[in-house]
Structure formats: C-alpha cells, structure tokens
PDB file of C-alpha atoms in Angstrom:
ATOM      1  CA  UNK H  20      85.009  65.941 -14.522  1.00 43.00           C
ATOM      2  CA  UNK H  21      81.598  64.908 -15.704  1.00 46.00           C
ATOM      3  CA  UNK H  22      81.838  61.700 -18.194  1.00 47.00           C
ATOM      4  CA  UNK H  23      80.277  62.307 -21.487  1.00 47.00           C
ATOM      5  CA  UNK H  24      80.344  59.748 -24.204  1.00 48.00           C
ATOM      6  CA  UNK H  25      82.459  59.973 -27.455  1.00 49.00           C
ATOM      7  CA  UNK H  26      80.429  61.994 -29.945  1.00 49.00           C
ATOM      8  CA  UNK H  27      78.766  59.820 -33.330  1.00 48.00           C
ATOM      9  CA  UNK H  28      81.091  61.927 -35.933  1.00 48.00           C
ATOM     10  CA  UNK H  29      84.035  60.579 -33.402  1.00 48.00           C
ATOM     11  CA  UNK H  30      83.566  56.935 -33.563  1.00 55.00           C
ATOM     12  CA  UNK H  31      83.342  56.765 -37.187  1.00 59.00           C
ATOM     13  CA  UNK H  32      86.228  54.751 -38.212  1.00 58.00           C
ATOM     14  CA  UNK H  33      88.383  55.141 -41.605  1.00 66.00           C
ATOM     15  CA  UNK H  34      87.039  53.675 -44.556  1.00 71.00           C
ATOM     16  CA  UNK H  35      89.779  50.776 -44.690  1.00 72.00           C
ATOM     17  CA  UNK H  36      89.013  50.124 -41.226  1.00 74.00           C
ATOM     18  CA  UNK H  37      85.078  49.502 -41.931  1.00 74.00           C
ATOM     19  CA  UNK H  38      86.310  47.317 -44.764  1.00 79.00           C
ATOM     20  CA  UNK H  39      88.437  44.886 -42.680  1.00 81.00           C
ATOM     21  CA  UNK H  40      85.481  45.106 -39.802  1.00 79.00           C
ATOM     22  CA  UNK H  41      82.795  43.790 -42.231  1.00 82.00           C
ATOM     23  CA  UNK H  42      85.068  41.171 -43.666  1.00 88.00           C
ATOM     24  CA  UNK H  43      86.864  40.390 -40.149  1.00 88.00           C
ATOM     25  CA  UNK H  44      84.134  40.151 -37.747  1.00 88.00           C
ATOM     26  CA  UNK H  45      81.573  37.874 -40.046  1.00 91.00           C
ATOM     27  CA  UNK H  46      84.771  35.625 -40.834  1.00 92.00           C
ATOM     28  CA  UNK H  47      84.947  35.241 -36.699  1.00 90.00           C
ATOM     29  CA  UNK H  48      80.897  34.379 -37.008  1.00 91.00           C
ATOM     30  CA  UNK H  49      81.506  31.750 -39.759  1.00 94.00           C
ATOM     31  CA  UNK H  50      84.737  30.522 -37.830  1.00 90.00           C
ATOM     32  CA  UNK H  51      82.428  30.047 -34.528  1.00 88.00           C
ATOM     33  CA  UNK H  52      79.677  28.104 -37.047  1.00 90.00           C
ATOM     34  CA  UNK H  53      82.501  25.494 -37.808  1.00 91.00           C
ATOM     35  CA  UNK H  54      84.283  24.787 -34.849  1.00 85.00           C
ATOM     36  CA  UNK H  55      80.519  24.236 -32.967  1.00 85.00           C
ATOM     37  CA  UNK H  56      78.874  22.008 -35.898  1.00 85.00           C
ATOM     38  CA  UNK H  57      82.364  20.347 -37.106  1.00 83.00           C
ATOM     39  CA  UNK H  58      82.712  18.313 -33.871  1.00 82.00           C
ATOM     40  CA  UNK H  59      78.679  18.004 -33.487  1.00 81.00           C
ATOM     41  CA  UNK H  60      78.488  14.640 -35.393  1.00 79.00           C
ATOM     42  CA  UNK H  61      80.799  12.591 -33.872  1.00 78.00           C
ATOM     43  CA  UNK H  62      80.142  13.771 -30.008  1.00 79.00           C
ATOM     44  CA  UNK H  63      76.705  12.820 -30.769  1.00 79.00           C
ATOM     45  CA  UNK H  64      77.812   9.104 -32.288  1.00 79.00           C
ATOM     46  CA  UNK H  65      80.306   8.667 -29.699  1.00 80.00           C
ATOM     47  CA  UNK H  66      76.764   9.525 -26.594  1.00 80.00           C
ATOM     48  CA  UNK H  67      75.813   6.316 -28.679  1.00 79.00           C
ATOM     49  CA  UNK H  68      77.795   4.056 -30.053  1.00 78.00           C
ATOM     50  CA  UNK H  69      81.221   4.021 -27.740  1.00 78.00           C
ATOM     51  CA  UNK H  70      79.872   4.882 -24.169  1.00 79.00           C
ATOM     52  CA  UNK H  71      76.382   3.727 -24.958  1.00 81.00           C
ATOM     53  CA  UNK H  72      75.085   6.533 -22.978  1.00 80.00           C
ATOM     54  CA  UNK H  73      71.026   6.279 -22.393  1.00 82.00           C
ATOM     55  CA  UNK H  74      68.668   9.096 -23.982  1.00 80.00           C
ATOM     56  CA  UNK H  75      67.945  10.064 -20.665  1.00 83.00           C
ATOM     57  CA  UNK H  76      71.096  10.826 -19.291  1.00 80.00           C
ATOM     58  CA  UNK H  77      71.811  12.169 -23.133  1.00 81.00           C
ATOM     59  CA  UNK H  78      68.626  15.104 -22.837  1.00 82.00           C
ATOM     60  CA  UNK H  79      69.791  15.179 -18.519  1.00 80.00           C
ATOM     61  CA  UNK H  80      73.216  16.017 -20.195  1.00 77.00           C
ATOM     62  CA  UNK H  81      72.004  18.300 -23.495  1.00 76.00           C
ATOM     63  CA  UNK H  82      68.592  19.647 -21.571  1.00 79.00           C
ATOM     64  CA  UNK H  83      70.590  21.245 -18.156  1.00 83.00           C
ATOM     65  CA  UNK H  84      73.497  21.366 -17.359  1.00 83.00           C
ATOM     66  CA  UNK H  85      74.751  22.637 -20.460  1.00 84.00           C
ATOM     67  CA  UNK H  86      72.370  24.893 -21.093  1.00 88.00           C
ATOM     68  CA  UNK H  87      73.059  26.763 -17.426  1.00 91.00           C
ATOM     69  CA  UNK H  88      76.011  29.088 -19.047  1.00 91.00           C
ATOM     70  CA  UNK H  89      73.697  30.268 -21.405  1.00 90.00           C
ATOM     71  CA  UNK H  90      71.646  31.742 -18.140  1.00 92.00           C
ATOM     72  CA  UNK H  91      75.383  33.712 -16.991  1.00 92.00           C
ATOM     73  CA  UNK H  92      75.366  34.889 -21.034  1.00 90.00           C
ATOM     74  CA  UNK H  93      75.226  38.887 -19.597  1.00 90.00           C
ATOM     75  CA  UNK H  94      77.508  38.196 -16.550  1.00 92.00           C
ATOM     76  CA  UNK H  95      80.016  37.403 -19.076  1.00 91.00           C
ATOM     77  CA  UNK H  96      79.463  40.757 -21.123  1.00 90.00           C
ATOM     78  CA  UNK H  97      79.687  42.576 -18.240  1.00 90.00           C
ATOM     79  CA  UNK H  98      82.965  40.328 -17.692  1.00 90.00           C
ATOM     80  CA  UNK H  99      84.754  41.318 -21.286  1.00 88.00           C
ATOM     81  CA  UNK H 100      83.627  45.314 -20.521  1.00 86.00           C
ATOM     82  CA  UNK H 101      84.682  46.007 -17.041  1.00 90.00           C
ATOM     83  CA  UNK H 102      87.702  42.652 -16.774  1.00 91.00           C
ATOM     84  CA  UNK H 103      90.374  44.455 -19.753  1.00 90.00           C
ATOM     85  CA  UNK H 104      93.265  41.538 -20.217  1.00 91.00           C
ATOM     86  CA  UNK H 105      96.631  43.248 -21.311  1.00 90.00           C
ATOM     87  CA  UNK H 106      94.406  46.708 -21.648  1.00 89.00           C
ATOM     88  CA  UNK H 107      91.550  45.062 -24.759  1.00 89.00           C
ATOM     89  CA  UNK H 108      88.438  44.204 -24.102  1.00 86.00           C
ATOM     90  CA  UNK H 109      87.036  40.512 -26.317  1.00 86.00           C
ATOM     91  CA  UNK H 110      90.164  39.901 -28.943  1.00 87.00           C
ATOM     92  CA  UNK H 111      92.168  38.582 -25.337  1.00 91.00           C
ATOM     93  CA  UNK H 112      88.901  36.618 -23.994  1.00 92.00           C
ATOM     94  CA  UNK H 113      88.205  35.599 -27.599  1.00 90.00           C
ATOM     95  CA  UNK H 114      91.066  33.946 -27.790  1.00 91.00           C
ATOM     96  CA  UNK H 115      91.507  32.615 -24.984  1.00 93.00           C
ATOM     97  CA  UNK H 116      87.756  30.577 -25.111  1.00 92.00           C
ATOM     98  CA  UNK H 117      88.747  29.585 -28.745  1.00 89.00           C
ATOM     99  CA  UNK H 118      91.693  28.217 -27.944  1.00 92.00           C
ATOM    100  CA  UNK H 119      89.979  26.769 -24.783  1.00 93.00           C
ATOM    101  CA  UNK H 120      87.037  25.207 -26.387  1.00 89.00           C
ATOM    102  CA  UNK H 121      89.896  23.664 -28.938  1.00 88.00           C
ATOM    103  CA  UNK H 122      91.607  21.995 -26.083  1.00 93.00           C
ATOM    104  CA  UNK H 123      87.923  19.973 -25.058  1.00 91.00           C
ATOM    105  CA  UNK H 124      87.114  18.831 -28.238  1.00 85.00           C
ATOM    106  CA  UNK H 125      91.281  17.330 -28.763  1.00 88.00           C
ATOM    107  CA  UNK H 126      90.779  16.554 -24.741  1.00 89.00           C
ATOM    108  CA  UNK H 127      87.010  13.925 -25.772  1.00 84.00           C
ATOM    109  CA  UNK H 128      88.970  12.650 -28.817  1.00 80.00           C
ATOM    110  CA  UNK H 129      91.911  11.663 -27.171  1.00 85.00           C
ATOM    111  CA  UNK H 130      90.284  10.346 -23.622  1.00 84.00           C
ATOM    112  CA  UNK H 131      86.969   9.050 -25.874  1.00 78.00           C
ATOM    113  CA  UNK H 132      86.828   4.868 -25.170  1.00 74.00           C
ATOM    114  CA  UNK H 133      85.330   2.951 -22.189  1.00 73.00           C
ATOM    115  CA  UNK H 134      87.101   4.571 -19.407  1.00 77.00           C
ATOM    116  CA  UNK H 135      85.642   8.081 -20.222  1.00 79.00           C
ATOM    117  CA  UNK H 136      83.621   8.560 -17.803  1.00 81.00           C
ATOM    118  CA  UNK H 137      79.499  10.428 -17.645  1.00 79.00           C
ATOM    119  CA  UNK H 138      80.732  13.458 -15.072  1.00 84.00           C
ATOM    120  CA  UNK H 139      84.603  13.801 -16.738  1.00 87.00           C
ATOM    121  CA  UNK H 140      83.112  14.150 -20.237  1.00 84.00           C
ATOM    122  CA  UNK H 141      80.135  16.047 -18.465  1.00 85.00           C
ATOM    123  CA  UNK H 142      82.824  18.407 -17.250  1.00 90.00           C
ATOM    124  CA  UNK H 143      84.073  19.217 -20.678  1.00 90.00           C
ATOM    125  CA  UNK H 144      81.093  19.521 -22.601  1.00 88.00           C
ATOM    126  CA  UNK H 145      80.319  22.210 -19.861  1.00 91.00           C
ATOM    127  CA  UNK H 146      84.110  23.773 -20.858  1.00 93.00           C
ATOM    128  CA  UNK H 147      83.754  24.224 -23.999  1.00 90.00           C
ATOM    129  CA  UNK H 148      79.612  25.400 -23.264  1.00 90.00           C
ATOM    130  CA  UNK H 149      80.805  28.148 -20.767  1.00 93.00           C
ATOM    131  CA  UNK H 150      83.266  28.821 -23.859  1.00 93.00           C
ATOM    132  CA  UNK H 151      80.980  29.170 -26.926  1.00 90.00           C
ATOM    133  CA  UNK H 152      78.619  31.169 -24.437  1.00 92.00           C
ATOM    134  CA  UNK H 153      81.451  33.929 -24.294  1.00 93.00           C
ATOM    135  CA  UNK H 154      82.260  33.720 -27.770  1.00 91.00           C
ATOM    136  CA  UNK H 155      78.993  34.637 -28.432  1.00 90.00           C
ATOM    137  CA  UNK H 156      79.128  37.282 -26.526  1.00 91.00           C
ATOM    138  CA  UNK H 157      81.784  38.708 -27.979  1.00 91.00           C
ATOM    139  CA  UNK H 158      80.766  38.505 -31.372  1.00 90.00           C
ATOM    140  CA  UNK H 159      77.401  40.076 -30.732  1.00 88.00           C
ATOM    141  CA  UNK H 160      78.916  42.517 -29.050  1.00 87.00           C
ATOM    142  CA  UNK H 161      81.758  43.316 -31.678  1.00 86.00           C
ATOM    143  CA  UNK H 162      78.324  43.232 -34.781  1.00 86.00           C
ATOM    144  CA  UNK H 163      76.743  46.253 -32.263  1.00 84.00           C
ATOM    145  CA  UNK H 164      79.757  48.016 -31.276  1.00 82.00           C
ATOM    146  CA  UNK H 165      80.560  48.340 -35.007  1.00 81.00           C
ATOM    147  CA  UNK H 166      77.019  48.708 -36.446  1.00 82.00           C
ATOM    148  CA  UNK H 167      76.811  52.258 -35.711  1.00 80.00           C
ATOM    149  CA  UNK H 168      79.292  52.963 -38.406  1.00 76.00           C
ATOM    150  CA  UNK H 169      76.459  51.989 -40.862  1.00 74.00           C
ATOM    151  CA  UNK H 170      74.379  54.520 -42.926  1.00 74.00           C
ATOM    152  CA  UNK H 171      72.321  54.202 -45.579  1.00 80.00           C
ATOM    153  CA  UNK H 172      71.655  51.149 -47.360  1.00 80.00           C
ATOM    154  CA  UNK H 173      74.157  49.583 -45.197  1.00 77.00           C
ATOM    155  CA  UNK H 174      71.877  49.130 -42.561  1.00 81.00           C
ATOM    156  CA  UNK H 175      71.832  45.787 -40.267  1.00 76.00           C
ATOM    157  CA  UNK H 176      73.996  44.456 -43.578  1.00 84.00           C
ATOM    158  CA  UNK H 177      77.005  43.826 -41.100  1.00 85.00           C
ATOM    159  CA  UNK H 178      74.469  41.873 -38.977  1.00 86.00           C
ATOM    160  CA  UNK H 179      72.594  39.479 -41.190  1.00 89.00           C
ATOM    161  CA  UNK H 180      75.866  39.018 -43.056  1.00 89.00           C
ATOM    162  CA  UNK H 181      76.585  37.990 -39.593  1.00 90.00           C
ATOM    163  CA  UNK H 182      74.407  35.471 -38.983  1.00 92.00           C
ATOM    164  CA  UNK H 183      74.604  33.972 -42.462  1.00 94.00           C
ATOM    165  CA  UNK H 184      78.746  33.264 -41.929  1.00 94.00           C
ATOM    166  CA  UNK H 185      77.895  31.727 -38.504  1.00 93.00           C
ATOM    167  CA  UNK H 186      75.369  29.387 -40.617  1.00 94.00           C
ATOM    168  CA  UNK H 187      76.761  28.860 -43.673  1.00 96.00           C
ATOM    169  CA  UNK H 188      79.913  27.659 -41.071  1.00 94.00           C
ATOM    170  CA  UNK H 189      78.331  25.518 -39.173  1.00 91.00           C
ATOM    171  CA  UNK H 190      76.457  23.322 -42.077  1.00 95.00           C
ATOM    172  CA  UNK H 191      80.067  23.672 -43.368  1.00 95.00           C
ATOM    173  CA  UNK H 192      81.218  22.322 -39.749  1.00 90.00           C
ATOM    174  CA  UNK H 193      78.209  19.577 -40.219  1.00 90.00           C
ATOM    175  CA  UNK H 194      78.635  18.574 -42.922  1.00 92.00           C
ATOM    176  CA  UNK H 195      82.484  17.778 -42.861  1.00 91.00           C
ATOM    177  CA  UNK H 196      81.930  16.501 -39.207  1.00 86.00           C
ATOM    178  CA  UNK H 197      79.608  13.536 -41.091  1.00 86.00           C
ATOM    179  CA  UNK H 198      81.995  13.205 -43.623  1.00 87.00           C
ATOM    180  CA  UNK H 199      85.059  12.420 -41.349  1.00 83.00           C
ATOM    181  CA  UNK H 200      82.211  10.387 -38.885  1.00 78.00           C
ATOM    182  CA  UNK H 201      81.504   8.009 -41.928  1.00 80.00           C
ATOM    183  CA  UNK H 202      84.866   8.052 -43.059  1.00 81.00           C
ATOM    184  CA  UNK H 203      86.093   6.881 -39.823  1.00 74.00           C
ATOM    185  CA  UNK H 204      83.523   4.323 -39.396  1.00 73.00           C
ATOM    186  CA  UNK H 205      84.878   2.783 -43.056  1.00 77.00           C
ATOM    187  CA  UNK H 206      88.292   2.578 -42.152  1.00 73.00           C
ATOM    188  CA  UNK H 207      87.603   1.240 -37.952  1.00 64.00           C
ATOM    189  CA  UNK H 208      85.469  -2.049 -40.546  1.00 61.00           C
ATOM    190  CA  UNK H 209      82.965  -3.578 -39.593  1.00 60.00           C
ATOM    191  CA  UNK H 210      82.206  -3.039 -36.689  1.00 54.00           C
ATOM    192  CA  UNK H 211      81.645  -6.446 -33.632  1.00 52.00           C
ATOM    193  CA  UNK H 212      78.748  -8.460 -33.413  1.00 53.00           C
ATOM    194  CA  UNK H 213      76.797  -8.573 -30.104  1.00 48.00           C
TER     195      UNK H 213
END
C-alpha cells in the first residue's frame, strides 16, 4: 500500500472548529509571550542586584549557553511529530514544557539568595530555554497546520494574529514584571549602604 497524503478537501475543518482554532492559537501565543516576559525583568534585576553576576558572566550565560537549545529547534519539531504522547503529537509536549517553565521560574524565585550558585542558575535557565524553544516550535507548527484552512482575504491572518498576540503578551508581561519588581523593591525598604 502506498501512503498518500490526505486531499486538501479532507483537511478543511468545520466552521465551529475553525473559529475555535483562530481564537485558541493566538491565545496560546499570548500566554507564551506573557510567560516569557513576566519574569524577565525580575531575573535581570536578580542577576545584577542580588547575585552580583559580572557583565562578562551574564554575556556568556545569555549569549552562549542559552543560545544552544535554539540550534536544536528542528530536532524538537521532529520529536513532537515522531513520538506522540498518549496518541497526541503536540498538546502533551506543550503542557509539559509550560509546566517545566513554570517550575523553573518558581525554583529560581525560591532559591534566590547569596547561596544560589551560577552553575545551578545556569542549569535552571537552560531548562527554561529548552522549554521555551519547544513551546515556540509547537506553536509555529500549530499555526502552519491551521493556515491551510485560510482562503481568500484570510490568507496570512492567523500568522499575523499569532505574532501580534505573542508580542502583546510579551509586552504586557514585561510591564507587569517591571511594576511588580518596583513594588517589591519599595516594600523591601531602602537598600543597605556599603
């Protein structure tokens, strides 16, 4: 038996599923942007103020170590296509990676202090970046798969809406993260003088 791809007509979703996909996929992008942006300000402030990590170490951490997972994005896409979890290819991976990212951020928040080593922090940030890459890969794949249902003037609108949602989520996360960091600094009182 020769395997043939399904015809274009058999891949088109019914209207109610199309509407749901057009709302859910950009909403997932928004959540991804928000979850990436929210802890970013606090992490940067923690590196400088609490852990007093030198700029050269920060550059090595962010410029080298955290760029490594991005080199394996294609392999991650292959993994989600080839190894289903519970018979599903993308959603279980998405849920696992969102959970890993949340746990890593929680661990960083709980472990912050003078005893937190740069090595432990680097490992946590690496795990978070791997999850972030996997989430981005899955969202890109979901977007591309659902773009085939666009016709006429709709062509490209899903991808545009996803990028807008991702950027708005990231911006809102950064703004709220900055506001929370300011609030936390005010409630902690003035910094001790050296």
